[in-house]
Coordinates of C-alpha atoms in Angstrom, one line a residue:
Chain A
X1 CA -16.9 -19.7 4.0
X2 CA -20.3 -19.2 2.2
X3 CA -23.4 -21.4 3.5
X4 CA -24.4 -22.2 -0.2
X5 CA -27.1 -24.7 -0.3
X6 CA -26.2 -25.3 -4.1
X7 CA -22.7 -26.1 -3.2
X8 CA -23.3 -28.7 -0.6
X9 CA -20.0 -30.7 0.7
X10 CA -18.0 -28.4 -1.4
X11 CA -15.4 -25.6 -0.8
X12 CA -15.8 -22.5 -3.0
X13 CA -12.8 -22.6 -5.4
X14 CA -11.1 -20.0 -3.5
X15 CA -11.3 -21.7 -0.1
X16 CA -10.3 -24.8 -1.6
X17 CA -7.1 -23.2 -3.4
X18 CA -6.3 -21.4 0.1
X19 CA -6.5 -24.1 2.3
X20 CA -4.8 -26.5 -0.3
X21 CA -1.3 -24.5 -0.5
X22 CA -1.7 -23.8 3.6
X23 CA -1.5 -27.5 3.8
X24 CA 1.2 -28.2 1.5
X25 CA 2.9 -25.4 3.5
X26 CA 2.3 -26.8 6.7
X27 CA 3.4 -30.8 5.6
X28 CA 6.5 -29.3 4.5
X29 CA 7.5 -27.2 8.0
X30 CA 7.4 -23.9 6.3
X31 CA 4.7 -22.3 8.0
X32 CA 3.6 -22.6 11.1
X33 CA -0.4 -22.3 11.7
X34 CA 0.2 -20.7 14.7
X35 CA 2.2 -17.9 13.2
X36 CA -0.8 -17.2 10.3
X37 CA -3.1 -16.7 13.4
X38 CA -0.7 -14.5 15.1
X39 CA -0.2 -12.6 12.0
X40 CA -4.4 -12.5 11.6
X41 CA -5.0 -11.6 15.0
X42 CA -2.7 -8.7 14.9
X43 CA -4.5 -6.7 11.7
X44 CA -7.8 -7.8 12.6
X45 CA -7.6 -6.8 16.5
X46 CA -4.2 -5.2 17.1
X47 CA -3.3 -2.7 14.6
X48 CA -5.4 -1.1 12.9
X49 CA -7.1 2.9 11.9
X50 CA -7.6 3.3 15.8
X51 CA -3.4 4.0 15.7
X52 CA -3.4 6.6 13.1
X53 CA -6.0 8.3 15.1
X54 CA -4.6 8.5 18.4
X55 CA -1.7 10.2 16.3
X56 CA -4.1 13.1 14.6
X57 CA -5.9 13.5 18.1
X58 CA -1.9 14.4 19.5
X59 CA -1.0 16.4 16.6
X60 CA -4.4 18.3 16.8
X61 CA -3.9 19.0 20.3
X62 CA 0.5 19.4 21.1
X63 CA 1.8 22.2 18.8
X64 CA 5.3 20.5 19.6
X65 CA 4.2 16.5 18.6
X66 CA 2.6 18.4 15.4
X67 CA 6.3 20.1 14.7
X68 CA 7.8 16.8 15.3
X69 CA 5.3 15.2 12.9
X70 CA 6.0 17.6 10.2
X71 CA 9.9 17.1 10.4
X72 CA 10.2 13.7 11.2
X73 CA 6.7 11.6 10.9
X74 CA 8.5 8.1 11.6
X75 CA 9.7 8.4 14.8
X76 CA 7.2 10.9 15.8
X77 CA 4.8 8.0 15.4
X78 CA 7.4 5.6 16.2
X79 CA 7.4 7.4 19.6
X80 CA 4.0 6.1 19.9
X81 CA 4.5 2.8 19.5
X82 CA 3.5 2.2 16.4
X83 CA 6.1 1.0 13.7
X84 CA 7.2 -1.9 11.5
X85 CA 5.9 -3.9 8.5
X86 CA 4.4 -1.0 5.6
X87 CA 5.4 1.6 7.7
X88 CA 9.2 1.9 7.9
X89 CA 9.6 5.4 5.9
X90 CA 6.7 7.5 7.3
X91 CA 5.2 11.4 5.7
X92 CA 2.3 13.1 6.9
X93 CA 0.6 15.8 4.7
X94 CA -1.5 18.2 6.5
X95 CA -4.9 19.4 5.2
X96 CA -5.3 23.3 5.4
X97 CA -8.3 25.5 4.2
X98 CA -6.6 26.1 1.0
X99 CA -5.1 22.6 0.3
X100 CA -6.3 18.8 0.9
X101 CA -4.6 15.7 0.3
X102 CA -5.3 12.6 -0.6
X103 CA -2.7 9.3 -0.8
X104 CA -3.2 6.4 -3.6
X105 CA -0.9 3.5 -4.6
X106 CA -1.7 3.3 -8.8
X107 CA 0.6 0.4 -9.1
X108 CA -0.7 -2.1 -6.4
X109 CA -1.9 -1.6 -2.4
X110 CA 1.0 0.5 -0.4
X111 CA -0.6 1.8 2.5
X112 CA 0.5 2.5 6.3
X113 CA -0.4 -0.2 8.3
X114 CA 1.3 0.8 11.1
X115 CA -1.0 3.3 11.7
X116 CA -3.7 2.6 10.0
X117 CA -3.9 -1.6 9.4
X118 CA -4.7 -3.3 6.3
X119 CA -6.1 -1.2 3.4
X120 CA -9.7 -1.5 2.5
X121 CA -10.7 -3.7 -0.4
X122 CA -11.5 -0.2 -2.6
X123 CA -8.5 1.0 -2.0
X124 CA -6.7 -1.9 -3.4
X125 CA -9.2 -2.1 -6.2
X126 CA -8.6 -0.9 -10.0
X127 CA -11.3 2.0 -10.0
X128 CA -9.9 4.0 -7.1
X129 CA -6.4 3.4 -8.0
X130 CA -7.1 5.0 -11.9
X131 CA -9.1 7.5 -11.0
X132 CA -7.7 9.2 -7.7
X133 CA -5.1 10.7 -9.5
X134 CA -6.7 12.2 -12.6
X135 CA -10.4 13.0 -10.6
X136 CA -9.8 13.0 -7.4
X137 CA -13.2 15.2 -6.8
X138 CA -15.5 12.8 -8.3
X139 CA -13.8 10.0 -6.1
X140 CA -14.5 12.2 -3.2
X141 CA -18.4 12.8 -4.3
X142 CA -18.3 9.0 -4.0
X143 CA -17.6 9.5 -0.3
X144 CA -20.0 12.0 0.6
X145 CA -17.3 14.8 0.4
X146 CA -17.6 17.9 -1.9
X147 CA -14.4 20.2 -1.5
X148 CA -14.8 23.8 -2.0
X149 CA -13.7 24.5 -6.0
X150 CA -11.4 26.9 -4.8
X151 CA -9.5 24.3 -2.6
X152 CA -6.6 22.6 -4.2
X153 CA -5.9 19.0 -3.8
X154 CA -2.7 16.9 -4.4
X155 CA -2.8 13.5 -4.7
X156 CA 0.0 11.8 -3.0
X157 CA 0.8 8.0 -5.3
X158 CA 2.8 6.2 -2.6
X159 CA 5.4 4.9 -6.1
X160 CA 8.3 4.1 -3.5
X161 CA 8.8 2.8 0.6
X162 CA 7.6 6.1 1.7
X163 CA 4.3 5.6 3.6
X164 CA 1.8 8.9 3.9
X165 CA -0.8 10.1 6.8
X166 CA -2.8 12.4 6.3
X167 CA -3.6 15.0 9.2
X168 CA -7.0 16.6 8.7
X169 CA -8.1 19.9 10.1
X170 CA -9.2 19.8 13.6
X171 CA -12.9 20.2 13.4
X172 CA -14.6 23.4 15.0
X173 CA -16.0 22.9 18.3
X174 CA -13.7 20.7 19.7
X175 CA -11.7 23.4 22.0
X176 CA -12.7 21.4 25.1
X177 CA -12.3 17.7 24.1
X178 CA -9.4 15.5 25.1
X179 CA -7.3 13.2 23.3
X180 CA -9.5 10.0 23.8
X181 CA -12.7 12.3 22.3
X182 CA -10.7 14.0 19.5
X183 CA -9.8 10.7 18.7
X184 CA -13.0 9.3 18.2
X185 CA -14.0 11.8 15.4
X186 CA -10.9 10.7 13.1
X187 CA -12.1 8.4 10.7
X188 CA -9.4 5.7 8.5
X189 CA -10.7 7.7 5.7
X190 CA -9.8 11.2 6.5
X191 CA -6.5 9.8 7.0
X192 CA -6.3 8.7 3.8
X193 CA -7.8 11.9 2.2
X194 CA -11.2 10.4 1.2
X195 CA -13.0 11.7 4.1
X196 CA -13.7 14.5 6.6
X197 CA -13.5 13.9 10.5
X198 CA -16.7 13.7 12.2
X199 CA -18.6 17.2 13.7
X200 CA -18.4 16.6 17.7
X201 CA -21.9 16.6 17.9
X202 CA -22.2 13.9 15.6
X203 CA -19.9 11.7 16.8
Chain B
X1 CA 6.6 -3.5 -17.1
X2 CA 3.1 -2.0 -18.8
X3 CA 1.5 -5.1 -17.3
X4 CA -2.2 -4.7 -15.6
X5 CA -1.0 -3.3 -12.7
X6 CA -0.4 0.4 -13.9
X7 CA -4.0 1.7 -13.8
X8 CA -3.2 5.1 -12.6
X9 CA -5.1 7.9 -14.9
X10 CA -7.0 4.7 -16.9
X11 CA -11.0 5.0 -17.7
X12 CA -13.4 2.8 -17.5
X13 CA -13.0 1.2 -14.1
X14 CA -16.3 2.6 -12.7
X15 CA -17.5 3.7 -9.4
X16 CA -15.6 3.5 -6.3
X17 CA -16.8 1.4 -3.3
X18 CA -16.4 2.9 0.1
X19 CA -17.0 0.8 2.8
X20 CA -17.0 1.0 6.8
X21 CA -13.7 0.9 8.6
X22 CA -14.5 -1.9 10.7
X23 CA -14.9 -4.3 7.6
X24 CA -11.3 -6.1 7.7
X25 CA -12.1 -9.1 5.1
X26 CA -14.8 -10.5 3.4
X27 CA -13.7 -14.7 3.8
X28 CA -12.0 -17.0 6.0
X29 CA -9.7 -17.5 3.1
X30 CA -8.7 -14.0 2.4
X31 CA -7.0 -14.3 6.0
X32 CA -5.3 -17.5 5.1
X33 CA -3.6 -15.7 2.4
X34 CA -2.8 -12.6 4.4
X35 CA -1.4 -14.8 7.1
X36 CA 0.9 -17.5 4.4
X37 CA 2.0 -14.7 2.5
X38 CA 3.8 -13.1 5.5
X39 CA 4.8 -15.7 6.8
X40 CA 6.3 -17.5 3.6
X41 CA 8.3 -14.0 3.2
X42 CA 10.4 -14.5 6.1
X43 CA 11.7 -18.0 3.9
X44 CA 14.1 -15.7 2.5
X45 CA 13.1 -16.4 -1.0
X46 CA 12.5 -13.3 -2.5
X47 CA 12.4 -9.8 -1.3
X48 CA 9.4 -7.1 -1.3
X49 CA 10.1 -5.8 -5.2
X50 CA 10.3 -9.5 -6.7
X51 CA 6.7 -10.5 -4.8
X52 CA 5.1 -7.0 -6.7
X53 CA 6.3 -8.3 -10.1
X54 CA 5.0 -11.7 -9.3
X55 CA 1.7 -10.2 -8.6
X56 CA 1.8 -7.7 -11.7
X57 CA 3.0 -10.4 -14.2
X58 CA -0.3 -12.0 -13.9
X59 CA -2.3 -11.9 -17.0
X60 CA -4.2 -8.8 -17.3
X61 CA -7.3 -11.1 -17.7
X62 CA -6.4 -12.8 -14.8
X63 CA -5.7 -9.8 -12.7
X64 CA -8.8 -7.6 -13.6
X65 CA -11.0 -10.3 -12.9
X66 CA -9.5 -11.4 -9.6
X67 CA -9.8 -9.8 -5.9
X68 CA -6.7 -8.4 -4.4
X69 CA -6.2 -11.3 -1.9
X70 CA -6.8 -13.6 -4.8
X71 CA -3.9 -11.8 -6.9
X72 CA -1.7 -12.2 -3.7
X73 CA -2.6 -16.2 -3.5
X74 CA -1.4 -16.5 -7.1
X75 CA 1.5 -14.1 -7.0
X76 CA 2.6 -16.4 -3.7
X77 CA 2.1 -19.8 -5.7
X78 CA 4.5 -18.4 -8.4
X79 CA 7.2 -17.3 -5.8
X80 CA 7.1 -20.4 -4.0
X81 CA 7.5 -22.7 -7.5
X82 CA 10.1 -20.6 -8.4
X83 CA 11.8 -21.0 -5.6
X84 CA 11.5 -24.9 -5.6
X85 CA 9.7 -25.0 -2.5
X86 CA 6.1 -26.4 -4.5
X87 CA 4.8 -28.2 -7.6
X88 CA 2.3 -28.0 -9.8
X89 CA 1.2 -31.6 -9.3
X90 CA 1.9 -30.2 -5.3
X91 CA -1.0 -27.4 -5.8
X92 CA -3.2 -30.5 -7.4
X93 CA -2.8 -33.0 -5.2
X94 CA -3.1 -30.2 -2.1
X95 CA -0.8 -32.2 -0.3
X96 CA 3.1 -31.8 0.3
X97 CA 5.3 -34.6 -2.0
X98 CA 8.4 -33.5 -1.0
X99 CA 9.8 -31.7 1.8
X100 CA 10.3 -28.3 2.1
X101 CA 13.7 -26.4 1.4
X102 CA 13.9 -23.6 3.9
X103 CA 11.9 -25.5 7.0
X104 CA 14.6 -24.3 9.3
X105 CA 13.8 -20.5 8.7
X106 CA 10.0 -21.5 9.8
X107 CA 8.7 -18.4 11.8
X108 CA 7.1 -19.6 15.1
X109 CA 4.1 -17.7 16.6
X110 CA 6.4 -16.2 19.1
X111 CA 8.5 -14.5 16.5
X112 CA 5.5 -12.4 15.0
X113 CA 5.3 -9.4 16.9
X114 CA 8.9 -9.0 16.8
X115 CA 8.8 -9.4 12.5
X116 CA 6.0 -7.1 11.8
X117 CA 7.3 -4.7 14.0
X118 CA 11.0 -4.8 12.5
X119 CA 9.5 -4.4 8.9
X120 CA 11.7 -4.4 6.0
X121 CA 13.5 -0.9 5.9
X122 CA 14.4 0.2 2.8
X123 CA 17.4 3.4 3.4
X124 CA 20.5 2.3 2.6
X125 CA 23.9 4.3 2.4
X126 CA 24.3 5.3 -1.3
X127 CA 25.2 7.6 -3.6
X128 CA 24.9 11.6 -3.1
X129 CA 21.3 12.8 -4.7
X130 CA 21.9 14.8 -8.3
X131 CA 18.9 17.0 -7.9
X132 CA 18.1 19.1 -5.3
X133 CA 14.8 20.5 -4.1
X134 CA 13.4 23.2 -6.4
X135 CA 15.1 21.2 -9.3
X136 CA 12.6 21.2 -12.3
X137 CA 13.0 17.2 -13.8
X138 CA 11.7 15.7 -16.7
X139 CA 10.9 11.7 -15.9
X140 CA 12.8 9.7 -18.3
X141 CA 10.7 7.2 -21.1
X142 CA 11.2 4.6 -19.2
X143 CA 9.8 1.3 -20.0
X144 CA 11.3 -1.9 -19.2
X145 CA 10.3 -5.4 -20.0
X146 CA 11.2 -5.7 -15.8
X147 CA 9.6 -4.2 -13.0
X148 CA 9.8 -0.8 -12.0
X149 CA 8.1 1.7 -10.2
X150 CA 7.5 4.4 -12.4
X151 CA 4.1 5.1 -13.4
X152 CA 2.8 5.3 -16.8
X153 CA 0.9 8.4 -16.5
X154 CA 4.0 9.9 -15.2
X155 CA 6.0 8.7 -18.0
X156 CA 8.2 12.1 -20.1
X157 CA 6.7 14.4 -18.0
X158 CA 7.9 17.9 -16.2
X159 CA 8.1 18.5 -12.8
X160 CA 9.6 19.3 -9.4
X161 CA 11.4 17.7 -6.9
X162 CA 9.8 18.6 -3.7
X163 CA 12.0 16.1 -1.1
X164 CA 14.6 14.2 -0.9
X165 CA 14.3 10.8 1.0
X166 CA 18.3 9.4 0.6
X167 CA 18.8 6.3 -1.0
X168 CA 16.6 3.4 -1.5
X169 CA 16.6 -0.1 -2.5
X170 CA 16.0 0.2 -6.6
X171 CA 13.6 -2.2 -7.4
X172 CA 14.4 -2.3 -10.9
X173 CA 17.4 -4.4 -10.2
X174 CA 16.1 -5.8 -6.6
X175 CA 13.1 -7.3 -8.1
X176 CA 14.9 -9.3 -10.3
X177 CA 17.8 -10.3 -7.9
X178 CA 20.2 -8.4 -9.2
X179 CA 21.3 -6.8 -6.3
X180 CA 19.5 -3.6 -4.0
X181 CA 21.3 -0.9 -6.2
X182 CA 20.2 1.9 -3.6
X183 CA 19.7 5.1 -5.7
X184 CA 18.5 8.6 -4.5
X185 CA 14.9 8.7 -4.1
X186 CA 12.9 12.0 -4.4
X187 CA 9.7 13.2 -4.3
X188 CA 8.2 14.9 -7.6
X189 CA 5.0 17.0 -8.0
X190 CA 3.1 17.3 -11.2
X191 CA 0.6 19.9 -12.1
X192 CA -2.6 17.7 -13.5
X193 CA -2.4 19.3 -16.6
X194 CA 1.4 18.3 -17.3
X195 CA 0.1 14.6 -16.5
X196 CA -3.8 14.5 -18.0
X197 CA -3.8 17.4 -20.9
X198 CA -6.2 20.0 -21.8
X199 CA -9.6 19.6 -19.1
X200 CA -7.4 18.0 -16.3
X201 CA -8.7 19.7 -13.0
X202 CA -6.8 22.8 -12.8
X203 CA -6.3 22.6 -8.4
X204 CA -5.1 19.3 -8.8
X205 CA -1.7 18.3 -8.4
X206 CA 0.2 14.8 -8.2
X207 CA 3.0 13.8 -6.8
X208 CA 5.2 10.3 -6.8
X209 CA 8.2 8.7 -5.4
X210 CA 11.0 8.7 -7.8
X211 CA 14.5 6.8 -8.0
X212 CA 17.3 9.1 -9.5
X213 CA 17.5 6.7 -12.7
X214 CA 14.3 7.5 -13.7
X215 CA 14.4 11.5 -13.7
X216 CA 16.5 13.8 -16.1
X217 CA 17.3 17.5 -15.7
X218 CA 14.2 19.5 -17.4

């Protein structure tokens, strides 16, 4: 809620329209308030971008979990422990020198939660989903990344159940770190193909 | 259905907003919805497909205009009218007049981890795939009144398949309750310039998710 001193006493319209069919959902035994925190708590503390990295820091660093990745990504990551709701039918694309990729739903919000939680709110959000497919380098200017002109990018629209990870290239300089580091320079966006991981040094 | 929803390839939506990875929502209410949407879906009402097309059949007004939590609330209010579970004189009175249909299919707390994890697969056994990988296919015209999942931009154009994920839950038909229908489901890359014409970026290329009905032999 907003502390809006011109709307004293009164619930911004969205508020009021959320909390109005909880209630009417509650009265009636259909949902249980208990259950909407549960389900909260577990995208805004339990699964989330963290996931996904943890499975780029393995790939990066097990040749064999990498293969695995390739052939079979769901229960590769299933293997993990992380599995269910949006992430039932799992790909993951793997950045080289010559080719990045980059994963959009143009129709509505399809994303990997699993692995990487709920999707931001520009991801969901008309001008991302229009223009990643027909300008995917001036999206990428927009987050600080300018690809070589000589690398090509596909674009990856996630049209059906099939949910898609992007692996990144392991950044130089990182021959001594373990998992846990590695892990730490994987941002949610280079997973999704709108970012780069972090240098070490940087992280 | 052309409805607001298909935006992929459209101008005039301007800049992109990144924002940090730690941002989850933006209001209290936005988690509300997050939360009575999922839980409302294990009622058994409707199925994944037939809550997109509630969402999509918004009015285009209405949909570019609201946030995507916001599109959710209202695609949820439709589902659960249609299903006879609430009013309209419910949604203004913002209390319950009658009770509910389905209370018995309630999911308690406990339940949730075991839900989300289980998901909603979406492989069924189904017919043998057509195509093959390598195949060049030309997506079909394909423009129902309905849902489906078949992208304008991607509408009559050439390309190849490049997997082949078995079959999958149509949503043309599932949406609309007419049974899951599974069909083969392939993956299909597209040069740019097939999709976007003359200037498209020449490196680029896109690929979707198609069901069988939707592609033809090139």
């Amino acid at each position: 809620m907003h502390d809006d001193p011109h709307h004293d006493n009164s619930l911004d319209e969205m508020t009021a329209r959320a909390r109005a069919l909880e209630t009417i959902l509650v009265e009636k035994g259909l949902v249980d308030p208990a259950a909407v925190d549960a389900i909260i708590d577990t995208y805004e503390h339990k699964v989330g971008p963290r996931n996904g990295a943890a499975v780029v820091a393995r790939a990066w660093s097990d040749p064999e979990f990498a293969r695995w990745l390739r052939e079979d990504a769901t229960a590769a990551i299933a293997s993990m422990g992380f599995m269910g709701r949006q992430g039932e039918h799992m790909v993951a694309v793997f950045n080289t020198p010559d080719e990045h990729n980059m994963v959009v739903c143009t129709l509505c919000s399809c994303y990997p939660w699993p692995v990487l939680g709920l999707p931001p709110t520009w991801y969901k959000a008309p001008a991302y989903r229009a223009r990643a497919v027909r300008e995917p380098r001036a999206v990428l200017k927009e987050f600080g990344v300018s690809l070589p002109e000589t690398t090509r990018i596909h674009v990856w629209d996630s049209t059906a159940e099939i949910r898609y990870l992007v692996i990144p290239e392991r950044p130089a300089g990182t021959e001594d770190l373990d998992a846990g580091a590695l892990a730490a320079l994987v941002t949610r966006d280079s997973m999704i193909g709108c970012g780069q991981p972090r240098r070490p040094e940087a992280s | 259905m052309n409805g607001p929803q298909d935006v992929g390839g459209r101008h005039g939506f301007g800049a992109v907003h990144p924002e940090d990875e730690t941002e989850r929502f933006h209001a209290e209410w936005e988690k509300r919805v997050l939360g009575i949407t999922l839980a409302s879906g294990a009622l058994g009402h409707w199925n994944l497909d037939a809550s997109r097309h509630a969402r999509e059949s918004l009015a285009p007004a209405v949909y570019y205009n609201a946030s995507y939590y916001e599109i959710w609330l209202r695609g949820l209010e439709t589902l659960l009218e249609r299903a006879g579970e609430i009013s309209q004189e419910e949604l203004a009175e913002g209390h319950a007049l009658r009770p509910g249909l389905r209370a018995e299919r309630r999911v308690g707390a406990a339940a949730v981890p075991e839900v989300l994890a289980k998901g909603g697969p979406t492989e069924r056994p189904g017919p043998a795939p057509v195509f093959a990988i390598g195949d060049r296919v030309r997506t079909r015209n394909h423009q129902p009144t309905g849902h489906t999942r078949l992208p304008g931009y991607a509408r009559g154009q050439c390309g190849t398949v490049t997997a082949i994920h078995g079959a999958h839950v149509y949503p043309d038909s599932n949406a609309h309750f007419e049974g899951e229908n599974p069909r083969p489901l392939y993956t299909v890359r597209f040069t740019a310039a097939e999709l976007f014409g003359a200037g498209a970026d020449p490196t680029l290329s896109v690929s979707i998710d198609a069901w069988e009905p939707y592609l033809e032999h090139a």
